[in-house]
PDB file of C-alpha atoms and ligand atoms in Angstrom:
ATOM      1  CA  MET A   1      43.083 -44.715  35.258  1.00  0.00           C
ATOM      2  CA  ASN A   2      43.410 -41.343  33.552  1.00  0.00           C
ATOM      3  CA  GLN A   3      41.411 -38.292  34.596  1.00  0.00           C
ATOM      4  CA  THR A   4      38.776 -38.640  31.872  1.00  0.00           C
ATOM      5  CA  ILE A   5      38.039 -42.281  32.635  1.00  0.00           C
ATOM      6  CA  ASN A   6      38.034 -41.559  36.343  1.00  0.00           C
ATOM      7  CA  GLN A   7      35.512 -38.769  35.798  1.00  0.00           C
ATOM      8  CA  LEU A   8      33.271 -40.973  33.630  1.00  0.00           C
ATOM      9  CA  THR A   9      33.403 -43.719  36.251  1.00  0.00           C
ATOM     10  CA  LYS A  10      32.413 -41.382  39.077  1.00  0.00           C
ATOM     11  CA  ARG A  11      29.704 -39.422  37.290  1.00  0.00           C
ATOM     12  CA  LYS A  12      26.178 -39.913  38.593  1.00  0.00           C
ATOM     13  CA  SER A  13      22.896 -38.094  38.142  1.00  0.00           C
ATOM     14  CA  VAL A  14      22.119 -35.067  40.312  1.00  0.00           C
ATOM     15  CA  ARG A  15      18.514 -34.162  41.138  1.00  0.00           C
ATOM     16  CA  VAL A  16      18.859 -31.643  43.973  1.00  0.00           C
ATOM     17  CA  PHE A  17      20.722 -28.430  43.283  1.00  0.00           C
ATOM     18  CA  THR A  18      22.193 -25.678  45.423  1.00  0.00           C
ATOM     19  CA  GLU A  19      21.174 -22.054  44.859  1.00  0.00           C
ATOM     20  CA  LYS A  20      24.502 -21.339  43.171  1.00  0.00           C
ATOM     21  CA  PRO A  21      23.840 -20.128  39.628  1.00  0.00           C
ATOM     22  CA  ILE A  22      25.763 -21.412  36.642  1.00  0.00           C
ATOM     23  CA  SER A  23      27.960 -18.596  35.327  1.00  0.00           C
ATOM     24  CA  LEU A  24      27.697 -17.429  31.734  1.00  0.00           C
ATOM     25  CA  GLU A  25      31.228 -18.687  31.197  1.00  0.00           C
ATOM     26  CA  SER A  26      30.388 -22.191  32.443  1.00  0.00           C
ATOM     27  CA  LYS A  27      27.190 -22.271  30.407  1.00  0.00           C
ATOM     28  CA  GLN A  28      29.149 -21.270  27.334  1.00  0.00           C
ATOM     29  CA  ALA A  29      31.673 -24.057  27.996  1.00  0.00           C
ATOM     30  CA  ILE A  30      28.808 -26.572  28.284  1.00  0.00           C
ATOM     31  CA  LEU A  31      27.280 -25.439  24.983  1.00  0.00           C
ATOM     32  CA  ASP A  32      30.687 -25.352  23.282  1.00  0.00           C
ATOM     33  CA  ALA A  33      31.247 -28.960  24.357  1.00  0.00           C
ATOM     34  CA  ALA A  34      27.994 -29.927  22.630  1.00  0.00           C
ATOM     35  CA  ILE A  35      28.960 -28.337  19.361  1.00  0.00           C
ATOM     36  CA  GLN A  36      32.282 -30.219  19.332  1.00  0.00           C
ATOM     37  CA  ALA A  37      30.463 -33.564  19.356  1.00  0.00           C
ATOM     38  CA  PRO A  38      30.703 -35.782  16.275  1.00  0.00           C
ATOM     39  CA  THR A  39      27.578 -35.720  14.102  1.00  0.00           C
ATOM     40  CA  ALA A  40      26.496 -37.712  11.064  1.00  0.00           C
ATOM     41  CA  GLY A  41      28.265 -36.166   8.065  1.00  0.00           C
ATOM     42  CA  ASN A  42      29.016 -33.161  10.270  1.00  0.00           C
ATOM     43  CA  MET A  43      25.462 -32.021   9.532  1.00  0.00           C
ATOM     44  CA  GLN A  44      24.723 -31.216  13.180  1.00  0.00           C
ATOM     45  CA  LEU A  45      21.163 -32.440  12.951  1.00  0.00           C
ATOM     46  CA  TYR A  46      20.209 -31.210  16.393  1.00  0.00           C
ATOM     47  CA  ALA A  47      18.994 -28.094  18.159  1.00  0.00           C
ATOM     48  CA  MET A  48      19.444 -27.139  21.801  1.00  0.00           C
ATOM     49  CA  ILE A  49      16.714 -25.061  23.407  1.00  0.00           C
ATOM     50  CA  GLU A  50      17.750 -23.385  26.633  1.00  0.00           C
ATOM     51  CA  ILE A  51      14.765 -22.950  28.932  1.00  0.00           C
ATOM     52  CA  SER A  52      15.328 -19.782  30.912  1.00  0.00           C
ATOM     53  CA  ASP A  53      11.674 -18.715  31.213  1.00  0.00           C
ATOM     54  CA  LYS A  54      10.417 -19.742  34.667  1.00  0.00           C
ATOM     55  CA  LYS A  55       6.880 -20.328  33.368  1.00  0.00           C
ATOM     56  CA  ILE A  56       8.111 -22.761  30.720  1.00  0.00           C
ATOM     57  CA  LYS A  57      10.309 -24.540  33.288  1.00  0.00           C
ATOM     58  CA  ASP A  58       7.312 -24.885  35.603  1.00  0.00           C
ATOM     59  CA  GLN A  59       5.198 -26.242  32.772  1.00  0.00           C
ATOM     60  CA  LEU A  60       7.900 -28.773  31.819  1.00  0.00           C
ATOM     61  CA  ALA A  61       8.285 -29.850  35.448  1.00  0.00           C
ATOM     62  CA  GLN A  62       4.618 -30.761  35.311  1.00  0.00           C
ATOM     63  CA  SER A  63       4.306 -32.178  31.812  1.00  0.00           C
ATOM     64  CA  CYS A  64       7.462 -34.305  32.175  1.00  0.00           C
ATOM     65  CA  ASP A  65       5.800 -36.666  34.640  1.00  0.00           C
ATOM     66  CA  ASN A  66       5.614 -34.187  37.526  1.00  0.00           C
ATOM     67  CA  GLN A  67       9.262 -33.870  38.493  1.00  0.00           C
ATOM     68  CA  PRO A  68       9.491 -30.603  40.476  1.00  0.00           C
ATOM     69  CA  PHE A  69      13.316 -30.598  40.536  1.00  0.00           C
ATOM     70  CA  ILE A  70      13.217 -29.629  36.853  1.00  0.00           C
ATOM     71  CA  ALA A  71      11.839 -26.216  37.842  1.00  0.00           C
ATOM     72  CA  GLN A  72      14.589 -25.798  40.471  1.00  0.00           C
ATOM     73  CA  ALA A  73      17.468 -26.374  38.055  1.00  0.00           C
ATOM     74  CA  PRO A  74      19.530 -23.296  37.177  1.00  0.00           C
ATOM     75  CA  LEU A  75      20.103 -24.577  33.635  1.00  0.00           C
ATOM     76  CA  VAL A  76      17.680 -26.613  31.531  1.00  0.00           C
ATOM     77  CA  ILE A  77      18.298 -27.602  27.918  1.00  0.00           C
ATOM     78  CA  VAL A  78      16.005 -29.525  25.583  1.00  0.00           C
ATOM     79  CA  PHE A  79      17.917 -31.519  22.971  1.00  0.00           C
ATOM     80  CA  CYS A  80      16.023 -31.911  19.731  1.00  0.00           C
ATOM     81  CA  ALA A  81      16.567 -33.934  16.606  1.00  0.00           C
ATOM     82  CA  ASP A  82      16.484 -31.204  13.961  1.00  0.00           C
ATOM     83  CA  TYR A  83      15.901 -32.067  10.330  1.00  0.00           C
ATOM     84  CA  GLN A  84      14.012 -28.813   9.786  1.00  0.00           C
ATOM     85  CA  ARG A  85      17.145 -26.721   9.244  1.00  0.00           C
ATOM     86  CA  PHE A  86      18.447 -28.869   6.362  1.00  0.00           C
ATOM     87  CA  PHE A  87      14.975 -29.497   4.956  1.00  0.00           C
ATOM     88  CA  ASP A  88      14.368 -25.743   4.766  1.00  0.00           C
ATOM     89  CA  GLY A  89      17.870 -25.145   3.344  1.00  0.00           C
ATOM     90  CA  TRP A  90      17.336 -27.724   0.636  1.00  0.00           C
ATOM     91  CA  ARG A  91      13.938 -26.283  -0.225  1.00  0.00           C
ATOM     92  CA  PHE A  92      15.390 -22.742  -0.358  1.00  0.00           C
ATOM     93  CA  PHE A  93      18.493 -23.546  -2.348  1.00  0.00           C
ATOM     94  CA  VAL A  94      18.221 -26.946  -4.053  1.00  0.00           C
ATOM     95  CA  ASP A  95      14.750 -28.270  -4.739  1.00  0.00           C
ATOM     96  CA  GLN A  96      11.492 -26.729  -3.569  1.00  0.00           C
ATOM     97  CA  ASN A  97       9.822 -30.114  -3.924  1.00  0.00           C
ATOM     98  CA  THR A  98      12.379 -32.309  -2.204  1.00  0.00           C
ATOM     99  CA  ARG A  99      11.092 -35.322  -0.291  1.00  0.00           C
ATOM    100  CA  PRO A 100      10.359 -34.865   3.403  1.00  0.00           C
ATOM    101  CA  PRO A 101      12.769 -36.374   5.958  1.00  0.00           C
ATOM    102  CA  LEU A 102      11.996 -40.028   6.683  1.00  0.00           C
ATOM    103  CA  VAL A 103      12.554 -42.331   9.596  1.00  0.00           C
ATOM    104  CA  GLY A 104      16.196 -43.162   8.755  1.00  0.00           C
ATOM    105  CA  ASP A 105      16.982 -39.443   8.553  1.00  0.00           C
ATOM    106  CA  LEU A 106      15.302 -39.044  11.923  1.00  0.00           C
ATOM    107  CA  PHE A 107      17.415 -41.799  13.522  1.00  0.00           C
ATOM    108  CA  LEU A 108      20.600 -40.007  12.487  1.00  0.00           C
ATOM    109  CA  ALA A 109      19.271 -36.725  13.866  1.00  0.00           C
ATOM    110  CA  MET A 110      18.348 -38.439  17.134  1.00  0.00           C
ATOM    111  CA  SER A 111      21.875 -39.870  17.381  1.00  0.00           C
ATOM    112  CA  ASP A 112      23.344 -36.408  16.824  1.00  0.00           C
ATOM    113  CA  ALA A 113      21.118 -34.887  19.515  1.00  0.00           C
ATOM    114  CA  LEU A 114      21.985 -37.515  22.122  1.00  0.00           C
ATOM    115  CA  ILE A 115      25.722 -37.474  21.463  1.00  0.00           C
ATOM    116  CA  ALA A 116      25.776 -33.679  21.792  1.00  0.00           C
ATOM    117  CA  ALA A 117      23.733 -34.034  24.976  1.00  0.00           C
ATOM    118  CA  GLN A 118      26.196 -36.440  26.542  1.00  0.00           C
ATOM    119  CA  ASN A 119      29.089 -34.094  25.719  1.00  0.00           C
ATOM    120  CA  THR A 120      27.363 -31.427  27.820  1.00  0.00           C
ATOM    121  CA  VAL A 121      26.936 -33.855  30.718  1.00  0.00           C
ATOM    122  CA  VAL A 122      30.643 -34.685  30.704  1.00  0.00           C
ATOM    123  CA  ALA A 123      31.708 -31.052  30.303  1.00  0.00           C
ATOM    124  CA  ALA A 124      29.420 -29.936  33.130  1.00  0.00           C
ATOM    125  CA  ASP A 125      30.696 -32.718  35.389  1.00  0.00           C
ATOM    126  CA  SER A 126      34.301 -31.656  34.758  1.00  0.00           C
ATOM    127  CA  MET A 127      33.380 -28.244  36.217  1.00  0.00           C
ATOM    128  CA  GLY A 128      31.626 -29.720  39.273  1.00  0.00           C
ATOM    129  CA  ILE A 129      28.172 -29.142  37.749  1.00  0.00           C
ATOM    130  CA  GLY A 130      25.752 -32.042  38.129  1.00  0.00           C
ATOM    131  CA  SER A 131      23.102 -33.051  35.623  1.00  0.00           C
ATOM    132  CA  CYS A 132      20.171 -35.349  35.046  1.00  0.00           C
ATOM    133  CA  TYR A 133      18.552 -36.515  31.826  1.00  0.00           C
ATOM    134  CA  ILE A 134      14.777 -36.181  31.668  1.00  0.00           C
ATOM    135  CA  GLY A 135      13.382 -38.800  29.312  1.00  0.00           C
ATOM    136  CA  ASP A 136       9.836 -37.695  30.041  1.00  0.00           C
ATOM    137  CA  ILE A 137      10.249 -34.884  27.514  1.00  0.00           C
ATOM    138  CA  LEU A 138       9.074 -37.610  25.109  1.00  0.00           C
ATOM    139  CA  GLU A 139       5.605 -37.319  26.640  1.00  0.00           C
ATOM    140  CA  ASN A 140       2.916 -34.774  25.776  1.00  0.00           C
ATOM    141  CA  TYR A 141       4.324 -34.070  22.317  1.00  0.00           C
ATOM    142  CA  GLU A 142       1.486 -31.797  21.209  1.00  0.00           C
ATOM    143  CA  LEU A 143       1.823 -29.637  24.322  1.00  0.00           C
ATOM    144  CA  HIS A 144       5.641 -29.457  24.051  1.00  0.00           C
ATOM    145  CA  GLN A 145       5.453 -28.723  20.336  1.00  0.00           C
ATOM    146  CA  LYS A 146       3.336 -25.622  21.048  1.00  0.00           C
ATOM    147  CA  LEU A 147       5.238 -24.630  24.186  1.00  0.00           C
ATOM    148  CA  LEU A 148       8.629 -24.759  22.428  1.00  0.00           C
ATOM    149  CA  ASN A 149       7.379 -23.669  19.000  1.00  0.00           C
ATOM    150  CA  LEU A 150       8.736 -26.807  17.338  1.00  0.00           C
ATOM    151  CA  PRO A 151       8.276 -27.108  13.582  1.00  0.00           C
ATOM    152  CA  ASP A 152       7.290 -30.463  12.064  1.00  0.00           C
ATOM    153  CA  TYR A 153      10.804 -31.872  11.687  1.00  0.00           C
ATOM    154  CA  VAL A 154      12.168 -30.879  15.099  1.00  0.00           C
ATOM    155  CA  LEU A 155      11.459 -33.460  17.798  1.00  0.00           C
ATOM    156  CA  PRO A 156      12.342 -33.167  21.505  1.00  0.00           C
ATOM    157  CA  ILE A 157      14.485 -36.229  22.221  1.00  0.00           C
ATOM    158  CA  SER A 158      15.887 -35.512  25.647  1.00  0.00           C
ATOM    159  CA  MET A 159      16.053 -32.788  28.231  1.00  0.00           C
ATOM    160  CA  ILE A 160      18.909 -32.244  30.671  1.00  0.00           C
ATOM    161  CA  VAL A 161      18.817 -30.252  33.880  1.00  0.00           C
ATOM    162  CA  TYR A 162      22.083 -28.929  35.330  1.00  0.00           C
ATOM    163  CA  GLY A 163      23.160 -27.396  38.611  1.00  0.00           C
ATOM    164  CA  TYR A 164      25.588 -27.648  41.484  1.00  0.00           C
ATOM    165  CA  PRO A 165      24.893 -30.727  43.642  1.00  0.00           C
ATOM    166  CA  THR A 166      23.912 -30.384  47.290  1.00  0.00           C
ATOM    167  CA  VAL A 167      26.153 -32.251  49.770  1.00  0.00           C
ATOM    168  CA  PRO A 168      23.736 -35.202  50.131  1.00  0.00           C
ATOM    169  CA  GLN A 169      23.685 -35.498  46.340  1.00  0.00           C
ATOM    170  CA  GLN A 170      27.476 -35.444  46.263  1.00  0.00           C
ATOM    171  CA  ASN A 171      27.534 -38.226  48.825  1.00  0.00           C
ATOM    172  CA  ARG A 172      24.786 -40.312  47.246  1.00  0.00           C
ATOM    173  CA  ILE A 173      26.096 -43.683  46.208  1.00  0.00           C
ATOM    174  CA  LYS A 174      26.129 -44.193  42.463  1.00  0.00           C
ATOM    175  CA  PRO A 175      23.761 -46.980  41.390  1.00  0.00           C
ATOM    176  CA  THR A 176      25.639 -50.167  40.521  1.00  0.00           C
ATOM    177  CA  ARG A 177      25.820 -51.431  36.959  1.00  0.00           C
ATOM    178  CA  LEU A 178      25.545 -54.895  35.505  1.00  0.00           C
ATOM    179  CA  ASP A 179      28.853 -56.634  34.974  1.00  0.00           C
ATOM    180  CA  LEU A 180      30.437 -55.741  31.635  1.00  0.00           C
ATOM    181  CA  SER A 181      30.143 -59.310  30.409  1.00  0.00           C
ATOM    182  CA  ALA A 182      26.334 -59.061  30.611  1.00  0.00           C
ATOM    183  CA  VAL A 183      26.322 -56.389  27.937  1.00  0.00           C
ATOM    184  CA  VAL A 184      29.435 -57.043  25.825  1.00  0.00           C
ATOM    185  CA  HIS A 185      29.105 -59.557  22.992  1.00  0.00           C
ATOM    186  CA  GLN A 186      31.761 -60.937  20.676  1.00  0.00           C
ATOM    187  CA  ASN A 187      30.952 -60.671  16.998  1.00  0.00           C
ATOM    188  CA  GLN A 188      27.386 -61.812  17.383  1.00  0.00           C
ATOM    189  CA  TYR A 189      24.636 -61.163  19.904  1.00  0.00           C
ATOM    190  CA  SER A 190      23.916 -63.998  22.285  1.00  0.00           C
ATOM    191  CA  SER A 191      20.865 -63.948  24.549  1.00  0.00           C
ATOM    192  CA  LEU A 192      21.328 -64.602  28.248  1.00  0.00           C
ATOM    193  CA  SER A 193      19.953 -67.868  29.581  1.00  0.00           C
ATOM    194  CA  LYS A 194      17.610 -67.800  32.574  1.00  0.00           C
ATOM    195  CA  GLU A 195      20.526 -68.864  34.782  1.00  0.00           C
ATOM    196  CA  GLN A 196      22.727 -66.085  33.400  1.00  0.00           C
ATOM    197  CA  HIS A 197      19.974 -63.538  34.102  1.00  0.00           C
ATOM    198  CA  GLU A 198      19.885 -64.821  37.659  1.00  0.00           C
ATOM    199  CA  TYR A 199      23.662 -64.701  37.965  1.00  0.00           C
ATOM    200  CA  TYR A 200      24.148 -61.173  36.658  1.00  0.00           C
ATOM    201  CA  VAL A 201      21.263 -59.656  38.583  1.00  0.00           C
ATOM    202  CA  THR A 202      22.246 -61.314  41.850  1.00  0.00           C
ATOM    203  CA  GLN A 203      25.847 -60.260  41.343  1.00  0.00           C
ATOM    204  CA  ARG A 204      24.807 -56.660  40.717  1.00  0.00           C
ATOM    205  CA  PHE A 205      22.825 -56.521  43.939  1.00  0.00           C
ATOM    206  CA  LYS A 206      25.555 -58.204  45.932  1.00  0.00           C
ATOM    207  CA  LEU A 207      27.786 -55.333  44.851  1.00  0.00           C
ATOM    208  CA  ALA A 208      25.233 -52.886  46.227  1.00  0.00           C
ATOM    209  CA  ASN A 209      24.750 -54.907  49.411  1.00  0.00           C
ATOM    210  CA  GLN A 210      21.092 -55.364  48.569  1.00  0.00           C
ATOM    211  CA  ASN A 211      19.168 -58.531  48.890  1.00  0.00           C
ATOM    212  CA  LEU A 212      16.867 -58.518  45.885  1.00  0.00           C
ATOM    213  CA  THR A 213      15.930 -61.680  44.064  1.00  0.00           C
ATOM    214  CA  VAL A 214      15.961 -61.766  40.292  1.00  0.00           C
ATOM    215  CA  GLN A 215      12.125 -61.886  40.343  1.00  0.00           C
ATOM    216  CA  GLN A 216      11.954 -58.762  42.488  1.00  0.00           C
ATOM    217  CA  TYR A 217      14.424 -57.015  40.188  1.00  0.00           C
ATOM    218  CA  TYR A 218      12.405 -57.694  37.043  1.00  0.00           C
ATOM    219  CA  GLN A 219       9.078 -57.081  38.789  1.00  0.00           C
ATOM    220  CA  ASP A 220      10.281 -53.703  40.040  1.00  0.00           C
ATOM    221  CA  PHE A 221      11.320 -52.457  36.590  1.00  0.00           C
ATOM    222  CA  TYR A 222       8.202 -53.994  35.076  1.00  0.00           C
ATOM    223  CA  SER A 223       5.914 -52.008  37.375  1.00  0.00           C
ATOM    224  CA  ARG A 224       7.910 -48.768  37.479  1.00  0.00           C
ATOM    225  CA  LYS A 225       9.253 -48.551  33.943  1.00  0.00           C
ATOM    226  CA  TYR A 226       7.190 -50.724  31.606  1.00  0.00           C
ATOM    227  CA  GLN A 227       3.625 -50.835  32.895  1.00  0.00           C
ATOM    228  CA  ALA A 228       3.530 -47.429  34.561  1.00  0.00           C
ATOM    229  CA  ALA A 229       1.132 -44.705  33.405  1.00  0.00           C
ATOM    230  CA  PHE A 230       3.986 -42.601  32.027  1.00  0.00           C
ATOM    231  CA  THR A 231       4.861 -45.313  29.497  1.00  0.00           C
ATOM    232  CA  VAL A 232       1.335 -45.262  28.108  1.00  0.00           C
ATOM    233  CA  GLU A 233       1.605 -41.511  27.564  1.00  0.00           C
ATOM    234  CA  MET A 234       5.186 -41.751  26.265  1.00  0.00           C
ATOM    235  CA  ASN A 235       4.304 -44.376  23.673  1.00  0.00           C
ATOM    236  CA  ARG A 236       1.216 -42.448  22.565  1.00  0.00           C
ATOM    237  CA  SER A 237       3.218 -39.233  22.285  1.00  0.00           C
ATOM    238  CA  VAL A 238       6.176 -40.759  20.387  1.00  0.00           C
ATOM    239  CA  ASN A 239       3.743 -42.432  18.027  1.00  0.00           C
ATOM    240  CA  GLN A 240       2.427 -38.969  17.200  1.00  0.00           C
ATOM    241  CA  MET A 241       5.960 -37.627  16.717  1.00  0.00           C
ATOM    242  CA  LEU A 242       6.784 -40.404  14.276  1.00  0.00           C
ATOM    243  CA  GLN A 243       3.736 -40.051  12.083  1.00  0.00           C
ATOM    244  CA  ARG A 244       5.104 -37.548   9.604  1.00  0.00           C
ATOM    245  CA  PHE A 245       8.388 -39.449   9.218  1.00  0.00           C
ATOM    246  CA  LEU A 246       6.629 -42.713   8.408  1.00  0.00           C
ATOM    247  CA  ILE A 247       5.704 -42.771   4.776  1.00  0.00           C
ATOM    248  CA  LYS A 248       4.698 -46.143   3.446  1.00  0.00           C
ATOM    249  CA  ASN A 249       6.277 -47.657   0.326  1.00  0.00           C
ATOM    250  CA  VAL A 250       9.581 -45.769   0.565  1.00  0.00           C
ATOM    251  CA  GLU A 251      11.803 -46.881  -2.324  1.00  0.00           C
TER     252      GLU A 251
HETATM  253  C1  FMN B 301      17.417 -41.402  28.476  1.00  0.00           C
HETATM  254  C2  FMN B 301      17.395 -41.149  29.966  1.00  0.00           C
HETATM  255  C3  FMN B 301      16.234 -40.682  30.556  1.00  0.00           C
HETATM  256  C4  FMN B 301      16.201 -40.411  31.932  1.00  0.00           C
HETATM  257  N1  FMN B 301      15.073 -39.848  32.477  1.00  0.00           N
HETATM  258  C5  FMN B 301      15.069 -39.512  33.790  1.00  0.00           C
HETATM  259  C6  FMN B 301      13.956 -38.823  34.346  1.00  0.00           C
HETATM  260  O1  FMN B 301      12.970 -38.495  33.665  1.00  0.00           O
HETATM  261  N2  FMN B 301      14.006 -38.517  35.664  1.00  0.00           N
HETATM  262  C7  FMN B 301      15.081 -38.818  36.450  1.00  0.00           C
HETATM  263  O2  FMN B 301      15.062 -38.495  37.635  1.00  0.00           O
HETATM  264  N3  FMN B 301      16.159 -39.462  35.938  1.00  0.00           N
HETATM  265  C8  FMN B 301      16.199 -39.796  34.629  1.00  0.00           C
HETATM  266  N4  FMN B 301      17.300 -40.385  34.083  1.00  0.00           N
HETATM  267  C9  FMN B 301      18.474 -40.686  34.923  1.00  0.00           C
HETATM  268  C10 FMN B 301      18.587 -42.170  35.209  1.00  0.00           C
HETATM  269  O3  FMN B 301      17.590 -42.537  36.128  1.00  0.00           O
HETATM  270  C11 FMN B 301      20.008 -42.495  35.735  1.00  0.00           C
HETATM  271  O4  FMN B 301      20.941 -42.160  34.750  1.00  0.00           O
HETATM  272  C12 FMN B 301      20.157 -43.945  36.111  1.00  0.00           C
HETATM  273  O5  FMN B 301      19.303 -44.285  37.179  1.00  0.00           O
HETATM  274  C13 FMN B 301      21.588 -44.278  36.509  1.00  0.00           C
HETATM  275  O6  FMN B 301      21.973 -43.475  37.600  1.00  0.00           O
HETATM  276  P1  FMN B 301      23.246 -42.503  37.504  1.00  0.00           P
HETATM  277  O7  FMN B 301      23.054 -41.600  36.314  1.00  0.00           O
HETATM  278  O8  FMN B 301      23.218 -41.744  38.803  1.00  0.00           O
HETATM  279  O9  FMN B 301      24.460 -43.359  37.366  1.00  0.00           O
HETATM  280  C14 FMN B 301      17.358 -40.664  32.717  1.00  0.00           C
HETATM  281  C15 FMN B 301      18.524 -41.125  32.100  1.00  0.00           C
HETATM  282  C16 FMN B 301      18.554 -41.339  30.747  1.00  0.00           C
HETATM  283  C17 FMN B 301      19.849 -41.777  30.108  1.00  0.00           C
END
């Protein structure tokens, strides 16, 4: 295994940070890694907002499903899909009346934002700096739009918090993954049978020395990740975000 693959295999989320600050040099390396990411047509349809203001961090810790460790992180970056920059450029220099960005344009911008985000995670990890994605930035769109001064075509897609891991975080066991064959398909997608669900889930928990049944596994995610209050807010909020990209009867 080469060093890169080894690093990707070992990487896990970090949610408790030491007091050690992230140097300007390291922060620059993290941001430089983002900008080297591939983007659709090299348009770089993303924006990174560094949150250095303690009050904004505190607000985000609350509005992103009450996760206090967000406020403790020495570096916090919100990754946005940004179609505003090109939209404005086109209106300034090409056609004042150009069409607004639509949902396909948004999907490309979201891809750009997330790929750049993952580059920062890998770069940070290579310097011993831990990180954790915060998907709850998708909640409370109206509040975040005001807080971060987001124009109409800039949407917050993910937030990442970075910092040096405490020793217990370093020693925390990385959560196991499903076997590759549960997620790799050849040429065409094939749904798992009930028995295959049972097999893959049981196998995953055997690896982690846990004794969960397949029912418990699905019930747990159902309650915590699908029926939980945060999902109601997240789906409401994302619906709001999407409104201006969804124009009916697009030719
Ligand atoms: C899109 C996305 C959103 C996430 N949101 C959160 C979050 O809001 N809070 C949190 O503690 N972890 C969050 N995580 C981290 C996941 O829980 C974590 O990646 C997963 O449990 C696997 O663990 P590992 O990263 O340690 O391997 C998120 C990860 C991703 C990719």
